[in-house]
Every structure is written in structure tokens, then in C-alpha cells.
Coordinates of C-alpha atoms in Angstrom, one line a residue:
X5 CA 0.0 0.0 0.0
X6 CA 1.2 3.8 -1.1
X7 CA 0.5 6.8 0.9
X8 CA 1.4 8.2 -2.9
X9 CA -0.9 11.1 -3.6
X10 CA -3.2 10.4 -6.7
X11 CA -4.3 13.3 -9.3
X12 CA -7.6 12.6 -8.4
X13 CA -7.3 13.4 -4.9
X14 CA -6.1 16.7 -5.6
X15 CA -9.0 18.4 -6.2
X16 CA -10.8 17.4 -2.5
X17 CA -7.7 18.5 -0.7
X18 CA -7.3 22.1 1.0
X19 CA -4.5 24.1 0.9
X20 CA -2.6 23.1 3.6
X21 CA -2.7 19.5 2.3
X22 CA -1.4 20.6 -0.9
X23 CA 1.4 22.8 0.6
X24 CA 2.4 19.4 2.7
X25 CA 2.8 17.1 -0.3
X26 CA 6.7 16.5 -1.0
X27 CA 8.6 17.6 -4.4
X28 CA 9.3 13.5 -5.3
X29 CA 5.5 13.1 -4.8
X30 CA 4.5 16.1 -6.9
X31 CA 7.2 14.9 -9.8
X32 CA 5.1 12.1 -10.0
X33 CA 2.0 13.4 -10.2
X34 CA 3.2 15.8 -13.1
X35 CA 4.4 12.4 -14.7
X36 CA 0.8 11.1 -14.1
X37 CA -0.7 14.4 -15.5
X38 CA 1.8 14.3 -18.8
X39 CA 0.4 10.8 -19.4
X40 CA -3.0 11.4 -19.1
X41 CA -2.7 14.2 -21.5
X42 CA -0.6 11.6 -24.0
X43 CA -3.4 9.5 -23.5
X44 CA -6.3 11.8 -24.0
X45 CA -4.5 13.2 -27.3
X46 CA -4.3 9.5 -28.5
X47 CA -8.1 8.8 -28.0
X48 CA -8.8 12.5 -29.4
X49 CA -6.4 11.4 -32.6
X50 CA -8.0 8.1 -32.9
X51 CA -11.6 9.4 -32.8
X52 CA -11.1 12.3 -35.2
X53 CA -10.1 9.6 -37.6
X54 CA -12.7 7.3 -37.1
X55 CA -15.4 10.1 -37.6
X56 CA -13.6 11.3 -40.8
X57 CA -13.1 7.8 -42.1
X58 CA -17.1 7.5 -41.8
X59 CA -18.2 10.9 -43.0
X60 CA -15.7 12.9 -44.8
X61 CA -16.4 11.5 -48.4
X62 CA -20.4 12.2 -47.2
X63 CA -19.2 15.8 -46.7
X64 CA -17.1 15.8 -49.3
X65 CA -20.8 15.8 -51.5
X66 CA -22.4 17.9 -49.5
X67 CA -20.5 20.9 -49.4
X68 CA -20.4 23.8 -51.7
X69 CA -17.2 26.0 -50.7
X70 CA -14.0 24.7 -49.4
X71 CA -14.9 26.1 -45.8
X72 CA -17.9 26.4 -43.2
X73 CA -20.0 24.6 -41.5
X74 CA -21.7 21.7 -43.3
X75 CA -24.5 19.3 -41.8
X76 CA -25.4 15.7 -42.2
X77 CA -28.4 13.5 -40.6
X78 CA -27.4 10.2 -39.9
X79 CA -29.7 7.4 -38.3
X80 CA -31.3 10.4 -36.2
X81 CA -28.2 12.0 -35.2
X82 CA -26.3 15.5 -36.5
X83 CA -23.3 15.5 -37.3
X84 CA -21.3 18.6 -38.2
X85 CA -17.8 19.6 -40.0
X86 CA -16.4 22.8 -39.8
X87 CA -13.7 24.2 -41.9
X88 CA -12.1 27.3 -40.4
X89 CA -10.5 29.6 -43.1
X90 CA -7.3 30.9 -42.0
X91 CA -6.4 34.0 -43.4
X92 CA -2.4 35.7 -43.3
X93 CA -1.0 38.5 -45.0
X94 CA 2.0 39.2 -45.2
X95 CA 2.5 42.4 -43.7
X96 CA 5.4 44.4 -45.7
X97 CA 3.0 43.4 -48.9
X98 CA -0.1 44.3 -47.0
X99 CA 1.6 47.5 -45.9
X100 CA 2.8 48.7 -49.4
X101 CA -0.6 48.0 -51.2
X102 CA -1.8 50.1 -48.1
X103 CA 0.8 53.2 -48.6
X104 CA 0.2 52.9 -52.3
X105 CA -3.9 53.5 -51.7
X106 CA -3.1 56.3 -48.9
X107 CA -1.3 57.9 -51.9
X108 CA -3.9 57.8 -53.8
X109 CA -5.7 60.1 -51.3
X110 CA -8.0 56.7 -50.5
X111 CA -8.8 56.4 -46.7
X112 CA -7.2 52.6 -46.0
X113 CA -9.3 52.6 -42.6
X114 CA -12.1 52.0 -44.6
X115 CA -10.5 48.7 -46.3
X116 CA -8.6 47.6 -43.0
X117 CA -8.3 47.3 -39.0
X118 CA -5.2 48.3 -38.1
X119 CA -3.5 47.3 -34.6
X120 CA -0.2 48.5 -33.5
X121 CA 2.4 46.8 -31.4
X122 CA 5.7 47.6 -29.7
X123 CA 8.1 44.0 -29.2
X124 CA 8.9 43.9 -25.5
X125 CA 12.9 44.1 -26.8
X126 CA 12.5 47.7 -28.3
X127 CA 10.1 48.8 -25.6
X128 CA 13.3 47.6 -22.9
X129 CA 15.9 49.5 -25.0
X130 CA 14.0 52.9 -25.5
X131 CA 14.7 55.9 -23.7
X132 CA 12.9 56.6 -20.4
X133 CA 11.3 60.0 -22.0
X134 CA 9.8 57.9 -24.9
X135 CA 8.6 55.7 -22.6
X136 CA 6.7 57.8 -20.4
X137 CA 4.9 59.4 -23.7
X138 CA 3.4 55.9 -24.2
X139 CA 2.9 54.3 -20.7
X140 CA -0.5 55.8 -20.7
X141 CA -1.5 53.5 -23.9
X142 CA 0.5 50.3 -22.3
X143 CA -0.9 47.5 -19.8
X144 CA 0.9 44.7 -18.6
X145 CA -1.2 41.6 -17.9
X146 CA 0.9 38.0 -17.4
X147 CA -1.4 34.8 -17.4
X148 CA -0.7 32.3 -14.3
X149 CA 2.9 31.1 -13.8
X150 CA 3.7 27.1 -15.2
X151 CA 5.7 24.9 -12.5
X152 CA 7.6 21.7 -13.5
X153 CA 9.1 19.4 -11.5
X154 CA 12.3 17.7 -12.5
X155 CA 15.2 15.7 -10.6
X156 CA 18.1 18.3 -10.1

């Protein structure tokens, strides 16, 4: 018998519990967690096949574009397939089609959205009084940290 914590006793345990559980202990539940992910991408994998293996020539008549949403009835159930476009541009080609219609006297925010950026590099390299001119226009949000585990 194994006083080894399991993933699925994480979720009724307080705080305090958590906080006691040793690092050897928490490698292995991140080794547990990295396999059930493995896992779950394999069944995901498999079943994505076996659905396209049934209906994809059935969609393949049935739709009209190369993307959407197309919809099939079979034996009482619905089953859908969605084709998401994915647009790019290539910006410097983008941006001198752009310049060429501003030229032109055209107004380009009627054609585009435009959205601005400054890379973190040049922002850290700038001077401080060209920082302060934009701070107003900047906010700083960071998403929750990631831990790992290893053996050191």
C-alpha cells in the first residue's frame, strides 16, 4: 500500500494538504498528468479519424465551398464539419498595397483594421522619456505562472 498522492485526490484537498505534499511526490503526479494528456491526445487522434473515415467523403458531396460549416443527418443524429479559413497577409506586402492607396488620397481605414504593437525588446531598449509618452497607452497583464518538476 502507497501513501502516494493520486491526481484525483487533488481536487478534495485544502490548501494546507497541498502545501504538505513532497517535491518526489508532486514529480510524479506531473508524470501522471503528462500521461493522461498523452493519453487523451491519442483517443482524441483516434476518434477524429474514425469520424472522418465514416463521413468525410459524405461531406465531401455535400459541401459547396472549401470552408464552413456543413451538416449531415445520420440514423437520427447530427453531425457537423467545420472548416475554419485561415487567413495571413504578409504584412510588408499588405503594408505597401496600403501606402500605395493612402497615396492615392484613398482612406485605407475604410478597407482595414489596423492594430499596432511595440516588441517587449524595443520597448526595454528605449529611452525613459519615450517611454513615459506611451505608458498611458500600455498594460501589462501576465497569465498564471507554469511549475515543473524535474530531478536536479
Amino acid at each position: 500500500m502507497s501513501n502516494r498522492v493520486k491526481l484525483s485526490e487533488l481536487t478534495a484537498m485544502g490548501d494546507r494538504e497541498r502545501v504538505a505534499i513532497p517535491p518526489d511526490q508532486l514529480l510524479e503526479l506531473q508524470k501522471d498528468l503528462a500521461e493522461m494528456k498523452a493519453a487523451v491526445e491519442s483517443y482524441s487522434e483516434a476518434l477524429y479519424r474514425t469520424i472522418s473515415a465514416r463521413y468525410a467523403d459524405t461531406f465531401e458531396g455535400e459541401r459547396d465551398k472549401d470552408t464552413g460549416v456543413v451538416h449531415i443527418i445520420d440514423q437520427g443524429f447530427k453531425v457537423t464539419q467545420d472548416i475554419r479559413k485561415n487567413v495571413r497577409y504578409d504584412q510588408k506586402k499588405l503594408k505597401a498595397v496600403l501606402d500605395k492607396l493612402a497615396s492615392k488620397g484613398e482612406n485605407i481605414l475604410e478597407y482595414v483594421e489596423v492594430t499596432y504593437k511595440i516588441p517587449e525588446r524595443k520597448w526595454a531598449v528605449w529611452p525613459n522619456a519615450l517611454r513615459k509618452t506611451f505608458e498611458s497607452s500600455r498594460s501589462v497583464n501576465s497569465p498564471r505562472p507554469n511549475y515543473s518538476i524535474e530531478v536536479s
